[in-house]
PDB file of C-alpha atoms and ligand atoms in Angstrom:
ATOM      1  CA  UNK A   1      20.718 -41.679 147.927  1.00 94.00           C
ATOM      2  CA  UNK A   2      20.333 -38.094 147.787  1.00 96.00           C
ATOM      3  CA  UNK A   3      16.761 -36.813 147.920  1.00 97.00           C
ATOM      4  CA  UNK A   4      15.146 -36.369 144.700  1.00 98.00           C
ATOM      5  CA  UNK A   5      12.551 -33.426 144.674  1.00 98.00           C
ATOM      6  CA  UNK A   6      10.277 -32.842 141.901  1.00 98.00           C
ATOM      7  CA  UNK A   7       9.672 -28.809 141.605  1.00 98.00           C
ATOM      8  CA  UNK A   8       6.697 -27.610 138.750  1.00 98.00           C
ATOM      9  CA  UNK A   9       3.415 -26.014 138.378  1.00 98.00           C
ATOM     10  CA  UNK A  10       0.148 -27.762 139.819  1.00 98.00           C
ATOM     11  CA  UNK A  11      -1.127 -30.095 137.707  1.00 97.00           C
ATOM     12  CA  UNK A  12       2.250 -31.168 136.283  1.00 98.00           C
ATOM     13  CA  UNK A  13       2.140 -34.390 137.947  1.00 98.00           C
ATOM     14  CA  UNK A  14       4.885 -34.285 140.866  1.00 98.00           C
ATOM     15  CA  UNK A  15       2.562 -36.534 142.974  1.00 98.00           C
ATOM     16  CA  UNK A  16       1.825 -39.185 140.392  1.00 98.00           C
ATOM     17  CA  UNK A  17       5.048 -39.212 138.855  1.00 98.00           C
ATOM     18  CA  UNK A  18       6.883 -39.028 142.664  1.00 98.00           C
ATOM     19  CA  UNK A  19       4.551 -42.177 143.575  1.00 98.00           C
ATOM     20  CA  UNK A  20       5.608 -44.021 140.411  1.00 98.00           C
ATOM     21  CA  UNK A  21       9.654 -43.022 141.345  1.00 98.00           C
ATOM     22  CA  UNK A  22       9.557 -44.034 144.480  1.00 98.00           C
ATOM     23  CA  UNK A  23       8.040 -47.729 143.453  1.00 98.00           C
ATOM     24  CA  UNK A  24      10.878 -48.048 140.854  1.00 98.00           C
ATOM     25  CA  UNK A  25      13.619 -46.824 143.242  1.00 97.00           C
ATOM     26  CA  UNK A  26      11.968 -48.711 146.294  1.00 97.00           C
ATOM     27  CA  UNK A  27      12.375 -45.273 147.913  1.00 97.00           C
ATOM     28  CA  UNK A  28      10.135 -43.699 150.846  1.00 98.00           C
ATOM     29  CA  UNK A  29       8.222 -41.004 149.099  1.00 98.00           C
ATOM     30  CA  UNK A  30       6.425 -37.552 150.403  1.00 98.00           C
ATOM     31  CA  UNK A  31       4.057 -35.046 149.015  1.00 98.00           C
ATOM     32  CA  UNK A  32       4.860 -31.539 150.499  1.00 98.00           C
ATOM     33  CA  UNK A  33       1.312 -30.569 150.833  1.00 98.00           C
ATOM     34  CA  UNK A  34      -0.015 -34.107 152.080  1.00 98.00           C
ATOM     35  CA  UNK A  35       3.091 -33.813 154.763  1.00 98.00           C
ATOM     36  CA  UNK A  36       1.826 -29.825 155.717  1.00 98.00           C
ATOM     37  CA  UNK A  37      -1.624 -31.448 155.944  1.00 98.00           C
ATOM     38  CA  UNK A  38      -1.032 -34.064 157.978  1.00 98.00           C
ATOM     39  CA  UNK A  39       0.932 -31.944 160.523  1.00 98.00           C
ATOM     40  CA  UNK A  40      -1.194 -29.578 160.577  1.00 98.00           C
ATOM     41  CA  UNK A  41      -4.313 -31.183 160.628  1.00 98.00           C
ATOM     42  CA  UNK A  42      -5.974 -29.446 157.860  1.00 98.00           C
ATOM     43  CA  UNK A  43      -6.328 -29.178 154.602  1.00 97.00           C
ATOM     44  CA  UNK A  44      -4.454 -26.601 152.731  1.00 97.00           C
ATOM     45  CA  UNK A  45      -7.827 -25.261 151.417  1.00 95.00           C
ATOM     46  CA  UNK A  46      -8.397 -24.981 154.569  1.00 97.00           C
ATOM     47  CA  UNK A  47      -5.074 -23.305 155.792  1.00 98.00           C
ATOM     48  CA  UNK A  48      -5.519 -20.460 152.515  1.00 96.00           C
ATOM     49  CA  UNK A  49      -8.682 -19.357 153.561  1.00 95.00           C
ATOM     50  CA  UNK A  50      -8.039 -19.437 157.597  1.00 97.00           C
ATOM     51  CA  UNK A  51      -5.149 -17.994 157.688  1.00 98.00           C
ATOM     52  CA  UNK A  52      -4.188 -16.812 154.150  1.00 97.00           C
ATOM     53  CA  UNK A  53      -1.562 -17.593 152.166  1.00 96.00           C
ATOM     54  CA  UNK A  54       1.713 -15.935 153.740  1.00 97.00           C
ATOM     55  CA  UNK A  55       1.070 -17.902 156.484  1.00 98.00           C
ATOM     56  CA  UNK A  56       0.774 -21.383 154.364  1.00 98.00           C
ATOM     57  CA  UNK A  57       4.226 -20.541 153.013  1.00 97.00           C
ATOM     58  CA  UNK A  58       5.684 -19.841 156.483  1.00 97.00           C
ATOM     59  CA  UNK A  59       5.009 -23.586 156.740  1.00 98.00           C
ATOM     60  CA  UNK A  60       5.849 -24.840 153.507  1.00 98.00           C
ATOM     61  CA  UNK A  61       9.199 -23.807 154.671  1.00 97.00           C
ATOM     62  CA  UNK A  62       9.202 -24.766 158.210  1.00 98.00           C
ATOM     63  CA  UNK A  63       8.020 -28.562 156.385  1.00 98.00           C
ATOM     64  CA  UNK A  64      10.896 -28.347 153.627  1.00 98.00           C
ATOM     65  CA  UNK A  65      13.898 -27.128 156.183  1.00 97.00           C
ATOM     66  CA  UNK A  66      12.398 -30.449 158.091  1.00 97.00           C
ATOM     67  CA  UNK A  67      11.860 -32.969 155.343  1.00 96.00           C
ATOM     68  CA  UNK A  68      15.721 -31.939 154.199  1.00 96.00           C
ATOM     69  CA  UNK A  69      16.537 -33.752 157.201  1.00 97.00           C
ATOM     70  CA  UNK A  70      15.807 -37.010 155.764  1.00 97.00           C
ATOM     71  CA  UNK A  71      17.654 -38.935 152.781  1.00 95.00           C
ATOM     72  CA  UNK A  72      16.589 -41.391 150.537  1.00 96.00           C
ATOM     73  CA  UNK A  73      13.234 -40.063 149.547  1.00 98.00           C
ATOM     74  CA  UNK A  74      11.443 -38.636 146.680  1.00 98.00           C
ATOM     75  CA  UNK A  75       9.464 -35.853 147.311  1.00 98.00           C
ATOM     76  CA  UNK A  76       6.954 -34.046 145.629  1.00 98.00           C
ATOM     77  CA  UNK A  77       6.578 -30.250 146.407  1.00 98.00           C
ATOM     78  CA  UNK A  78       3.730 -28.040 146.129  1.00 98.00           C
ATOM     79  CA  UNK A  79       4.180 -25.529 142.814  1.00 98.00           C
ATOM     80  CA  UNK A  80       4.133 -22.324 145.041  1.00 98.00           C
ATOM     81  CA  UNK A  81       7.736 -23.718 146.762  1.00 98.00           C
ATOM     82  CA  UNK A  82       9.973 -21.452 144.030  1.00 97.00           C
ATOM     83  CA  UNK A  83       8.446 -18.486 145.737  1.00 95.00           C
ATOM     84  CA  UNK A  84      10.806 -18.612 148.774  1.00 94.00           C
ATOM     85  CA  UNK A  85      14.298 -19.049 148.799  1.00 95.00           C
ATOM     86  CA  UNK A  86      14.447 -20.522 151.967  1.00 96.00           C
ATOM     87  CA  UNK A  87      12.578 -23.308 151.501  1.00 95.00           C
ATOM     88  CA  UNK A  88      13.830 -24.305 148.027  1.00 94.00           C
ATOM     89  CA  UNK A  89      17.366 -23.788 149.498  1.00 95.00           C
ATOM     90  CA  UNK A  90      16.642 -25.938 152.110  1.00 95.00           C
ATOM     91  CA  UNK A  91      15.814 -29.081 149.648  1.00 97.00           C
ATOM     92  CA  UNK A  92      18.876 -27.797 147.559  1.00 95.00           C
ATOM     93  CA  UNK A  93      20.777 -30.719 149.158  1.00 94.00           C
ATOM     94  CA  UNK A  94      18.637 -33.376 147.086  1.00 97.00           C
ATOM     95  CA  UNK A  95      18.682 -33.128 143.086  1.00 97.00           C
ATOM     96  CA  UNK A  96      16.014 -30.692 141.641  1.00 98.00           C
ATOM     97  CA  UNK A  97      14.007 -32.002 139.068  1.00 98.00           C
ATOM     98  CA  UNK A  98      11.205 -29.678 137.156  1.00 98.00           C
ATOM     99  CA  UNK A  99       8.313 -31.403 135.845  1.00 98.00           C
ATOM    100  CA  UNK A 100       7.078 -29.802 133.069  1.00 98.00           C
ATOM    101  CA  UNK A 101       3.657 -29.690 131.159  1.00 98.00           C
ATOM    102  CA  UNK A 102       2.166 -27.749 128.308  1.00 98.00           C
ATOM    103  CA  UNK A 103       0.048 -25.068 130.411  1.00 98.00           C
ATOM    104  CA  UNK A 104      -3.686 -26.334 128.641  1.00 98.00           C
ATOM    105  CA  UNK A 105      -2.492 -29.588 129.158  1.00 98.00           C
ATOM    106  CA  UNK A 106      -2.666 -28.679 132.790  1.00 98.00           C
ATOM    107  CA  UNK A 107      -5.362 -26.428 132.896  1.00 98.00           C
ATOM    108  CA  UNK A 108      -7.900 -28.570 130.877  1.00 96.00           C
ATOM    109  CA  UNK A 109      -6.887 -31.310 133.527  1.00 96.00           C
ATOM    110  CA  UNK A 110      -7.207 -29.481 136.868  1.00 97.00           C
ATOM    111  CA  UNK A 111     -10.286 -29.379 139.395  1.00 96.00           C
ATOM    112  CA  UNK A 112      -9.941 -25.352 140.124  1.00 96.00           C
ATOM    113  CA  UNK A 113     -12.144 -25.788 143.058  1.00 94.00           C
ATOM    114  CA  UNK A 114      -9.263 -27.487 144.557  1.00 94.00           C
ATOM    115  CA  UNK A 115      -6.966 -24.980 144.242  1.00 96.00           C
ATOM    116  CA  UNK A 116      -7.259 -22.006 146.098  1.00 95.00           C
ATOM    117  CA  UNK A 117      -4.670 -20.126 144.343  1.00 96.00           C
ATOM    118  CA  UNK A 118      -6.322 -19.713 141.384  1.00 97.00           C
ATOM    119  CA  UNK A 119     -10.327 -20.062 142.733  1.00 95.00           C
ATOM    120  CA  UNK A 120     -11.402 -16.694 142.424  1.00 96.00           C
ATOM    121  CA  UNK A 121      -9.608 -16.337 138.956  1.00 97.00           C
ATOM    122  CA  UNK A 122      -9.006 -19.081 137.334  1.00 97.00           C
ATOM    123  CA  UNK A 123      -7.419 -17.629 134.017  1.00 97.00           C
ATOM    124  CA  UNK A 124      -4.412 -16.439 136.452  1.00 98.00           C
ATOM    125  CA  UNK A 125      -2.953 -19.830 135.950  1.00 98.00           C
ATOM    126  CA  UNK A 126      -1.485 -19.091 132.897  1.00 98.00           C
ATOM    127  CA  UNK A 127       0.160 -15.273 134.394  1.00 98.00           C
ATOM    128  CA  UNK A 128       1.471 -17.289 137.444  1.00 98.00           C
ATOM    129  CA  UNK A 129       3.222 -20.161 135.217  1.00 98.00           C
ATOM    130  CA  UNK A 130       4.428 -17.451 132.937  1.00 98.00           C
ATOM    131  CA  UNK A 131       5.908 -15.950 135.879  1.00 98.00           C
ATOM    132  CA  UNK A 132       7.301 -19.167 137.538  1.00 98.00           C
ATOM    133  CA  UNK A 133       8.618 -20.534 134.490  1.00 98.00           C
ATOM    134  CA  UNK A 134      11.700 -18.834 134.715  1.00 98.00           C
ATOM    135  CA  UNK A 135      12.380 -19.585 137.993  1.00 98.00           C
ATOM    136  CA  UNK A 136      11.506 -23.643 137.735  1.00 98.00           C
ATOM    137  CA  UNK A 137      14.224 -23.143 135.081  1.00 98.00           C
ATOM    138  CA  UNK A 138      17.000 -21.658 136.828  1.00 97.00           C
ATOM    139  CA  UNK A 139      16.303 -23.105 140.485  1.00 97.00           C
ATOM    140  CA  UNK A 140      16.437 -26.663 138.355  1.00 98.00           C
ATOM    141  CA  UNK A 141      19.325 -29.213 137.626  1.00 98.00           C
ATOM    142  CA  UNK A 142      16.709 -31.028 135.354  1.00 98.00           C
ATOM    143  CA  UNK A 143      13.844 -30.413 133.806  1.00 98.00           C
ATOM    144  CA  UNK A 144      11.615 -33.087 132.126  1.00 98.00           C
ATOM    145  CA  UNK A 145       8.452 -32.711 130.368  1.00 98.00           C
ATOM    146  CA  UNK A 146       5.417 -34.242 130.917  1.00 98.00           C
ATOM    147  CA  UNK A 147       3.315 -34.513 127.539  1.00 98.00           C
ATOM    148  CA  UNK A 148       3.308 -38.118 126.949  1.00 98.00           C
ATOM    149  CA  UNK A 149       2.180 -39.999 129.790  1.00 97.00           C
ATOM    150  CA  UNK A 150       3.085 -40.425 132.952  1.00 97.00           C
ATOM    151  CA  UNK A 151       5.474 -43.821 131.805  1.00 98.00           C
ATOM    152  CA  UNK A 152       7.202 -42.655 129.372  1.00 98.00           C
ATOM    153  CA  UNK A 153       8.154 -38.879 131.741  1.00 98.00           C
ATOM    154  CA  UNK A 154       9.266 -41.578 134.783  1.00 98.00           C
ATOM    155  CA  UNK A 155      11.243 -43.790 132.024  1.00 98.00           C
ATOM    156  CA  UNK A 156      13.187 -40.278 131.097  1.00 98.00           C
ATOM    157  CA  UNK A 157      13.855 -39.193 134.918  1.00 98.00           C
ATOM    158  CA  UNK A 158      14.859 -43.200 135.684  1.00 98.00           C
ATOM    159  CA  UNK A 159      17.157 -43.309 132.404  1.00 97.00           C
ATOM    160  CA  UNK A 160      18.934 -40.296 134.378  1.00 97.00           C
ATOM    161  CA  UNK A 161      18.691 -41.814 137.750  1.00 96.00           C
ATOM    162  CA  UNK A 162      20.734 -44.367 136.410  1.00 94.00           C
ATOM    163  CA  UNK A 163      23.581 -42.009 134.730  1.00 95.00           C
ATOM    164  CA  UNK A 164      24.185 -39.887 136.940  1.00 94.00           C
ATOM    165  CA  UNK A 165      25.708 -40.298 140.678  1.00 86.00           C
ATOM    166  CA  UNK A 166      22.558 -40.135 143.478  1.00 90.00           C
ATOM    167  CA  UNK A 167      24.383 -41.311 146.260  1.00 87.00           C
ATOM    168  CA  UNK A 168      25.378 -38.607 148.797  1.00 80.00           C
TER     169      UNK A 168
HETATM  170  C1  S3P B 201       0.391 -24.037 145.157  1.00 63.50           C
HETATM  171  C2  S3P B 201       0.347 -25.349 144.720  1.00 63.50           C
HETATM  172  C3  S3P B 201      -0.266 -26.421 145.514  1.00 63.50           C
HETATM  173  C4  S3P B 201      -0.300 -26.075 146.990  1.00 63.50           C
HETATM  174  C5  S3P B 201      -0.890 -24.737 147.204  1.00 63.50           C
HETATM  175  C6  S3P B 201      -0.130 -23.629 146.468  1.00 63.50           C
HETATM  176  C7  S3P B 201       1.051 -23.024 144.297  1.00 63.50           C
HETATM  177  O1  S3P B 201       0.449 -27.633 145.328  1.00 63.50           O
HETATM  178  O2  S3P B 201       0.980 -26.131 147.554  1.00 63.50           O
HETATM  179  O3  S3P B 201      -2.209 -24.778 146.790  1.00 63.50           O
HETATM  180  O4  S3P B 201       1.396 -21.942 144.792  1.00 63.50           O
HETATM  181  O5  S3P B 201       1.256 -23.316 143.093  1.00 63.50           O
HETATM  182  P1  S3P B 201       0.428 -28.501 143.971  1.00 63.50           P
HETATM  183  O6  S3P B 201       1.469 -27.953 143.062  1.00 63.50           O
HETATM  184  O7  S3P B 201       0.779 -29.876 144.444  1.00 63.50           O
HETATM  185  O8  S3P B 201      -0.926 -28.426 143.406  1.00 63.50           O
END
């Protein structure tokens, strides 16, 4: 099976929804960030405010061009992945799926201390999915929203999963 990667803002609900995929498919499954975490042996919190954040996307791509190795495996990415070519490029061989949610939705759901993109400002969430929104949509081949439930968005992206050809 080709990979499938969930792309999307934080908060959308790659993780959950990539946890709930990979149970259905009986698929291995990996979370970007957990995968940059556990390789790196920190947090990203931690990562942002060490060493800022052009270096945490120097190894969200070093991760992605890595995990694209492997088949067979959903993966959720962190939201920020859009931002460089090279690392979306990289997962390019799997099938891109956007997770979509209505930006309060997210926002009313989030624990901002937890995100060190938007920390110091919160209220910039809404400029930076403005800005990404175009680019989830064209760096896509699916999108899917996320506005009722969690079951019914994995019943959508399994309905598909079962059209379409996955294998590689
Ligand atoms: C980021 C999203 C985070 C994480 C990092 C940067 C972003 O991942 O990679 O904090 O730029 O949107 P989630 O989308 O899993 O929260």
């Amino acid at each position: 099976m080709k990979n499938i990667v969930l792309i999307g803002m934080m908060g959308s609900g790659k993780t959950t929804l990539g946890k709930m995929l990979s149970k259905a498919l009986k698929k291995g499954f990996v979370d970007l960030d957990q995968y940059i975490e556990d390789g790196e042996d920190m947090s990203i919190s931690d990562i942002f405010e060490k060493y800022g954040e052009d270096h945490f996307r120097k190894l969200e791509i070093a991760y992605a061009k890595d995990l694209s190795k492997r088949k067979n495996i959903v993966i959720a990415t962190g939201g920020g992945i859009i931002k460089s070519a090279e690392a979306i490029g990289a997962l390019k061989n799997g099938i891109i799926i956007w997770i979509d949610r209505p930006d309060d939705m997210i926002f009313d759901s989030i624990d901002i201390e937890k995100r060190p993109l938007i920390k110091s400002d919160p209220n910039s969430f809404f400029e930076i999915s403005r800005q990404r929104r175009p680019i989830y949509e064209s760096l896509c081949d699916y999108r899917f929203l996320n506005d009722k439930g969690e079951e019914s968005a994995v019943n959508n992206i399994l309905e598909l999963i079962r059209k379409i050809n996955i294998d590689d």
